[in-house]
């Protein structure tokens, strides 16, 4: 069911500073900032050729990552995103396996303009999983 690793997300306290570290320190190709108001974050993607790094910062205290940042003020690994061909089938399969698909269980449109869902970290060994339909 899962395909390529689309991205690894790192939550950061200061998006511009984190992007500069990747650009200046690691010579990374840093993309443009995107504000994803419906997701409560602003993001910058870094394309590594084989996958992407998603740097993300909470827009405000209502962000779904606000509590994560309160627990990890310096930032940290936040989620990994796998590609799937059929998100509806993935949701059905995960739900049947007892995993919690977050929100109302329906896909939202993610940063790449494609449908995504998230699965509770407690259902995957402490790792927040995002699935993106491609
Ligand atoms: C979609 C746009 C973009 C894209 O790629 O296209 C993005 O990726 S946007 C990314 C931001 N959006 C989301 O993360 C949406 C899904 N996340 C959530 O709904 C919440 O963050 C949630 C429910 C996973 C956690 O919310 P919160 O931290 O407020 O809940 P709790 O404090 O009750 O935590 C419960 C429990 O889970 C642990 N936790 C929380 N976040 C993570 C994480 N990222 N990785 C691992 N574990 C996590 C937290 O520590 C609690 O554990 P406990 O042992 O009970 O203390
Ligand atoms: Co993501």
PDB file of C-alpha atoms and ligand atoms in Angstrom:
ATOM      1  CA  UNK A   1       0.000   0.000   0.000  1.00  0.00           C
ATOM      2  CA  UNK A   2       2.561   2.696   0.952  1.00  0.00           C
ATOM      3  CA  UNK A   3       4.879   3.880  -1.783  1.00  0.00           C
ATOM      4  CA  UNK A   4       7.700   6.425  -1.745  1.00  0.00           C
ATOM      5  CA  UNK A   5       8.679   8.459   1.296  1.00  0.00           C
ATOM      6  CA  UNK A   6       7.364  11.858   0.193  1.00  0.00           C
ATOM      7  CA  UNK A   7       8.831  13.903   3.056  1.00  0.00           C
ATOM      8  CA  UNK A   8      10.221  13.983   6.557  1.00  0.00           C
ATOM      9  CA  UNK A   9       8.880  16.926   8.564  1.00  0.00           C
ATOM     10  CA  UNK A  10      10.826  18.852  11.165  1.00  0.00           C
ATOM     11  CA  UNK A  11       8.946  21.292  13.405  1.00  0.00           C
ATOM     12  CA  UNK A  12      11.017  24.391  14.120  1.00  0.00           C
ATOM     13  CA  UNK A  13      10.620  27.507  16.295  1.00  0.00           C
ATOM     14  CA  UNK A  14      11.959  29.840  13.581  1.00  0.00           C
ATOM     15  CA  UNK A  15      11.326  28.808   9.972  1.00  0.00           C
ATOM     16  CA  UNK A  16      13.584  31.421   8.349  1.00  0.00           C
ATOM     17  CA  UNK A  17      16.488  30.555  10.650  1.00  0.00           C
ATOM     18  CA  UNK A  18      16.043  26.821  10.050  1.00  0.00           C
ATOM     19  CA  UNK A  19      15.900  27.324   6.273  1.00  0.00           C
ATOM     20  CA  UNK A  20      19.059  29.439   6.410  1.00  0.00           C
ATOM     21  CA  UNK A  21      20.853  26.671   8.329  1.00  0.00           C
ATOM     22  CA  UNK A  22      19.985  24.159   5.625  1.00  0.00           C
ATOM     23  CA  UNK A  23      20.910  26.582   2.837  1.00  0.00           C
ATOM     24  CA  UNK A  24      24.140  27.957   4.338  1.00  0.00           C
ATOM     25  CA  UNK A  25      25.225  24.980   6.391  1.00  0.00           C
ATOM     26  CA  UNK A  26      24.179  22.110   4.153  1.00  0.00           C
ATOM     27  CA  UNK A  27      24.030  23.818   0.740  1.00  0.00           C
ATOM     28  CA  UNK A  28      20.405  22.706   0.415  1.00  0.00           C
ATOM     29  CA  UNK A  29      18.028  23.859  -2.315  1.00  0.00           C
ATOM     30  CA  UNK A  30      15.471  25.636  -0.123  1.00  0.00           C
ATOM     31  CA  UNK A  31      11.987  26.269  -1.542  1.00  0.00           C
ATOM     32  CA  UNK A  32       9.621  29.195  -1.071  1.00  0.00           C
ATOM     33  CA  UNK A  33       7.658  29.607   2.168  1.00  0.00           C
ATOM     34  CA  UNK A  34       4.044  28.483   2.015  1.00  0.00           C
ATOM     35  CA  UNK A  35       1.436  29.589   4.574  1.00  0.00           C
ATOM     36  CA  UNK A  36      -1.043  26.751   5.086  1.00  0.00           C
ATOM     37  CA  UNK A  37      -3.683  28.542   7.133  1.00  0.00           C
ATOM     38  CA  UNK A  38      -6.077  25.585   7.118  1.00  0.00           C
ATOM     39  CA  UNK A  39      -3.325  23.480   8.664  1.00  0.00           C
ATOM     40  CA  UNK A  40      -2.109  26.100  11.135  1.00  0.00           C
ATOM     41  CA  UNK A  41       1.465  26.098   9.833  1.00  0.00           C
ATOM     42  CA  UNK A  42       3.871  27.806   7.504  1.00  0.00           C
ATOM     43  CA  UNK A  43       6.218  25.428   5.667  1.00  0.00           C
ATOM     44  CA  UNK A  44       9.326  25.343   3.509  1.00  0.00           C
ATOM     45  CA  UNK A  45      10.237  22.245   1.508  1.00  0.00           C
ATOM     46  CA  UNK A  46      13.789  21.168   0.739  1.00  0.00           C
ATOM     47  CA  UNK A  47      14.132  18.746  -2.173  1.00  0.00           C
ATOM     48  CA  UNK A  48      16.941  16.233  -1.594  1.00  0.00           C
ATOM     49  CA  UNK A  49      16.387  14.354  -4.857  1.00  0.00           C
ATOM     50  CA  UNK A  50      15.238  11.117  -3.189  1.00  0.00           C
ATOM     51  CA  UNK A  51      12.694  12.745  -0.851  1.00  0.00           C
ATOM     52  CA  UNK A  52      11.955  16.121   0.765  1.00  0.00           C
ATOM     53  CA  UNK A  53      12.423  17.773   4.108  1.00  0.00           C
ATOM     54  CA  UNK A  54       9.438  19.787   5.290  1.00  0.00           C
ATOM     55  CA  UNK A  55      10.373  22.510   7.755  1.00  0.00           C
ATOM     56  CA  UNK A  56       7.259  23.691   9.574  1.00  0.00           C
ATOM     57  CA  UNK A  57       6.447  26.398  12.090  1.00  0.00           C
ATOM     58  CA  UNK A  58       3.197  26.907  13.991  1.00  0.00           C
ATOM     59  CA  UNK A  59       1.146  29.870  12.754  1.00  0.00           C
ATOM     60  CA  UNK A  60      -0.214  30.524  16.246  1.00  0.00           C
ATOM     61  CA  UNK A  61      -1.197  28.897  19.518  1.00  0.00           C
ATOM     62  CA  UNK A  62      -4.105  27.115  17.830  1.00  0.00           C
ATOM     63  CA  UNK A  63      -1.812  25.226  15.494  1.00  0.00           C
ATOM     64  CA  UNK A  64      -2.018  21.409  15.694  1.00  0.00           C
ATOM     65  CA  UNK A  65       1.721  21.497  16.383  1.00  0.00           C
ATOM     66  CA  UNK A  66       1.539  24.060  19.200  1.00  0.00           C
ATOM     67  CA  UNK A  67       1.553  21.422  21.945  1.00  0.00           C
ATOM     68  CA  UNK A  68       4.419  19.605  20.193  1.00  0.00           C
ATOM     69  CA  UNK A  69       6.442  22.859  20.215  1.00  0.00           C
ATOM     70  CA  UNK A  70       5.584  23.463  23.861  1.00  0.00           C
ATOM     71  CA  UNK A  71       7.044  20.025  24.609  1.00  0.00           C
ATOM     72  CA  UNK A  72       9.972  20.551  22.226  1.00  0.00           C
ATOM     73  CA  UNK A  73      10.738  24.308  22.209  1.00  0.00           C
ATOM     74  CA  UNK A  74      13.917  23.763  20.194  1.00  0.00           C
ATOM     75  CA  UNK A  75      12.010  21.799  17.536  1.00  0.00           C
ATOM     76  CA  UNK A  76      12.240  18.172  16.451  1.00  0.00           C
ATOM     77  CA  UNK A  77      11.232  15.460  14.057  1.00  0.00           C
ATOM     78  CA  UNK A  78       7.489  15.814  13.628  1.00  0.00           C
ATOM     79  CA  UNK A  79       6.129  13.373  11.029  1.00  0.00           C
ATOM     80  CA  UNK A  80       6.903  11.280   8.024  1.00  0.00           C
ATOM     81  CA  UNK A  81       4.778  11.251   4.878  1.00  0.00           C
ATOM     82  CA  UNK A  82       4.271   8.232   2.642  1.00  0.00           C
ATOM     83  CA  UNK A  83       2.680   8.304  -0.795  1.00  0.00           C
ATOM     84  CA  UNK A  84      -0.334   6.086  -1.482  1.00  0.00           C
ATOM     85  CA  UNK A  85      -2.250   5.528  -4.714  1.00  0.00           C
ATOM     86  CA  UNK A  86      -5.674   5.216  -3.062  1.00  0.00           C
ATOM     87  CA  UNK A  87      -6.217   7.237   0.117  1.00  0.00           C
ATOM     88  CA  UNK A  88      -9.779   6.009   0.652  1.00  0.00           C
ATOM     89  CA  UNK A  89      -8.588   2.396   0.607  1.00  0.00           C
ATOM     90  CA  UNK A  90      -5.740   3.290   2.973  1.00  0.00           C
ATOM     91  CA  UNK A  91      -8.135   4.963   5.429  1.00  0.00           C
ATOM     92  CA  UNK A  92     -10.437   1.919   5.311  1.00  0.00           C
ATOM     93  CA  UNK A  93      -7.537  -0.484   5.871  1.00  0.00           C
ATOM     94  CA  UNK A  94      -6.003   1.517   8.726  1.00  0.00           C
ATOM     95  CA  UNK A  95      -9.371   1.963  10.444  1.00  0.00           C
ATOM     96  CA  UNK A  96     -10.001  -1.776  10.126  1.00  0.00           C
ATOM     97  CA  UNK A  97      -6.608  -2.332  11.788  1.00  0.00           C
ATOM     98  CA  UNK A  98      -7.686  -0.087  14.679  1.00  0.00           C
ATOM     99  CA  UNK A  99      -5.525   2.909  13.800  1.00  0.00           C
ATOM    100  CA  UNK A 100      -6.965   6.398  14.347  1.00  0.00           C
ATOM    101  CA  UNK A 101      -7.148   8.569  11.243  1.00  0.00           C
ATOM    102  CA  UNK A 102      -7.095  12.095  12.660  1.00  0.00           C
ATOM    103  CA  UNK A 103      -9.532  14.982  12.200  1.00  0.00           C
ATOM    104  CA  UNK A 104     -12.915  13.893  10.878  1.00  0.00           C
ATOM    105  CA  UNK A 105     -11.212  11.017   9.095  1.00  0.00           C
ATOM    106  CA  UNK A 106     -11.603  12.661   5.697  1.00  0.00           C
ATOM    107  CA  UNK A 107      -8.685  13.870   3.589  1.00  0.00           C
ATOM    108  CA  UNK A 108      -7.713  17.544   3.458  1.00  0.00           C
ATOM    109  CA  UNK A 109      -5.653  19.153   0.709  1.00  0.00           C
ATOM    110  CA  UNK A 110      -1.995  19.349   1.729  1.00  0.00           C
ATOM    111  CA  UNK A 111       0.951  21.533   0.759  1.00  0.00           C
ATOM    112  CA  UNK A 112       1.347  19.778  -2.599  1.00  0.00           C
ATOM    113  CA  UNK A 113      -2.301  20.320  -3.553  1.00  0.00           C
ATOM    114  CA  UNK A 114      -3.060  16.654  -3.015  1.00  0.00           C
ATOM    115  CA  UNK A 115      -5.300  14.900  -0.453  1.00  0.00           C
ATOM    116  CA  UNK A 116      -3.636  13.933   2.829  1.00  0.00           C
ATOM    117  CA  UNK A 117      -4.574  12.340   6.141  1.00  0.00           C
ATOM    118  CA  UNK A 118      -2.689  11.808   9.384  1.00  0.00           C
ATOM    119  CA  UNK A 119      -2.655   8.720  11.610  1.00  0.00           C
ATOM    120  CA  UNK A 120      -2.255   9.081  15.371  1.00  0.00           C
ATOM    121  CA  UNK A 121       1.373   8.661  16.521  1.00  0.00           C
ATOM    122  CA  UNK A 122       0.305   6.333  19.307  1.00  0.00           C
ATOM    123  CA  UNK A 123      -0.904   3.872  16.672  1.00  0.00           C
ATOM    124  CA  UNK A 124       2.474   3.758  14.889  1.00  0.00           C
ATOM    125  CA  UNK A 125       5.130   3.380  17.558  1.00  0.00           C
ATOM    126  CA  UNK A 126       5.212   7.033  18.534  1.00  0.00           C
ATOM    127  CA  UNK A 127       5.535   8.350  14.983  1.00  0.00           C
ATOM    128  CA  UNK A 128       2.999  10.658  13.365  1.00  0.00           C
ATOM    129  CA  UNK A 129       2.294   9.300   9.886  1.00  0.00           C
ATOM    130  CA  UNK A 130       0.966  11.397   7.020  1.00  0.00           C
ATOM    131  CA  UNK A 131      -0.352   9.760   3.859  1.00  0.00           C
ATOM    132  CA  UNK A 132      -0.503  11.737   0.608  1.00  0.00           C
ATOM    133  CA  UNK A 133      -2.416  10.474  -2.419  1.00  0.00           C
ATOM    134  CA  UNK A 134      -0.375  10.675  -5.615  1.00  0.00           C
TER     135      UNK A 134
HETATM  136  C1  LIG B   1      -1.022  18.855   5.515  1.00  0.00           C
HETATM  137  C2  LIG B   1      -0.149  20.036   5.297  1.00  0.00           C
HETATM  138  C3  LIG B   1       1.338  19.729   5.478  1.00  0.00           C
HETATM  139  C4  LIG B   1       1.782  18.762   4.377  1.00  0.00           C
HETATM  140  O1  LIG B   1       2.766  18.044   4.547  1.00  0.00           O
HETATM  141  O2  LIG B   1       1.137  18.836   3.299  1.00  0.00           O
HETATM  142  C5  LIG B   1       1.611  19.170   6.844  1.00  0.00           C
HETATM  143  O3  LIG B   1       2.238  18.164   7.062  1.00  0.00           O
HETATM  144  S1  LIG B   1       0.899  20.075   8.115  1.00  0.00           S
HETATM  145  C6  LIG B   1       1.502  19.277   9.617  1.00  0.00           C
HETATM  146  C7  LIG B   1       0.749  19.814  10.809  1.00  0.00           C
HETATM  147  N1  LIG B   1      -0.529  19.144  10.956  1.00  0.00           N
HETATM  148  C8  LIG B   1      -0.640  18.048  11.714  1.00  0.00           C
HETATM  149  O4  LIG B   1       0.299  17.597  12.344  1.00  0.00           O
HETATM  150  C9  LIG B   1      -2.014  17.415  11.757  1.00  0.00           C
HETATM  151  C10 LIG B   1      -1.991  16.110  12.529  1.00  0.00           C
HETATM  152  N2  LIG B   1      -1.563  16.333  13.906  1.00  0.00           N
HETATM  153  C11 LIG B   1      -2.465  16.390  14.928  1.00  0.00           C
HETATM  154  O5  LIG B   1      -3.663  16.274  14.762  1.00  0.00           O
HETATM  155  C12 LIG B   1      -1.882  16.608  16.323  1.00  0.00           C
HETATM  156  O6  LIG B   1      -0.586  17.138  16.202  1.00  0.00           O
HETATM  157  C13 LIG B   1      -1.804  15.295  17.151  1.00  0.00           C
HETATM  158  C14 LIG B   1      -3.212  14.795  17.430  1.00  0.00           C
HETATM  159  C15 LIG B   1      -0.994  14.246  16.441  1.00  0.00           C
HETATM  160  C16 LIG B   1      -1.119  15.608  18.471  1.00  0.00           C
HETATM  161  O7  LIG B   1      -1.724  16.750  19.013  1.00  0.00           O
HETATM  162  P1  LIG B   1      -1.282  17.219  20.475  1.00  0.00           P
HETATM  163  O8  LIG B   1       0.192  17.193  20.616  1.00  0.00           O
HETATM  164  O9  LIG B   1      -1.994  18.502  20.781  1.00  0.00           O
HETATM  165  O10 LIG B   1      -1.942  16.059  21.302  1.00  0.00           O
HETATM  166  P2  LIG B   1      -1.521  15.521  22.710  1.00  0.00           P
HETATM  167  O11 LIG B   1      -0.762  16.587  23.442  1.00  0.00           O
HETATM  168  O12 LIG B   1      -2.733  14.916  23.315  1.00  0.00           O
HETATM  169  O13 LIG B   1      -0.480  14.356  22.332  1.00  0.00           O
HETATM  170  C17 LIG B   1      -0.964  13.036  22.282  1.00  0.00           C
HETATM  171  C18 LIG B   1       0.256  12.153  22.403  1.00  0.00           C
HETATM  172  O14 LIG B   1       0.910  12.128  21.114  1.00  0.00           O
HETATM  173  C19 LIG B   1       2.240  12.584  21.257  1.00  0.00           C
HETATM  174  N3  LIG B   1       2.552  13.335  20.043  1.00  0.00           N
HETATM  175  C20 LIG B   1       1.997  14.485  19.626  1.00  0.00           C
HETATM  176  N4  LIG B   1       2.524  14.874  18.444  1.00  0.00           N
HETATM  177  C21 LIG B   1       3.442  13.935  18.125  1.00  0.00           C
HETATM  178  C22 LIG B   1       4.345  13.749  17.035  1.00  0.00           C
HETATM  179  N5  LIG B   1       4.405  14.650  16.042  1.00  0.00           N
HETATM  180  N6  LIG B   1       5.145  12.670  17.023  1.00  0.00           N
HETATM  181  C23 LIG B   1       5.090  11.764  18.046  1.00  0.00           C
HETATM  182  N7  LIG B   1       4.262  11.857  19.127  1.00  0.00           N
HETATM  183  C24 LIG B   1       3.451  12.943  19.141  1.00  0.00           C
HETATM  184  C25 LIG B   1       2.278  13.430  22.498  1.00  0.00           C
HETATM  185  O15 LIG B   1       3.579  13.480  23.020  1.00  0.00           O
HETATM  186  C26 LIG B   1       1.302  12.668  23.375  1.00  0.00           C
HETATM  187  O16 LIG B   1       1.971  11.545  23.886  1.00  0.00           O
HETATM  188  P3  LIG B   1       1.918  11.228  25.470  1.00  0.00           P
HETATM  189  O17 LIG B   1       2.807  10.037  25.638  1.00  0.00           O
HETATM  190  O18 LIG B   1       0.454  10.994  25.771  1.00  0.00           O
HETATM  191  O19 LIG B   1       2.439  12.488  26.139  1.00  0.00           O
HETATM  192 CO1  LIG B   2       3.671  16.962   6.004  1.00  0.00          CO
END
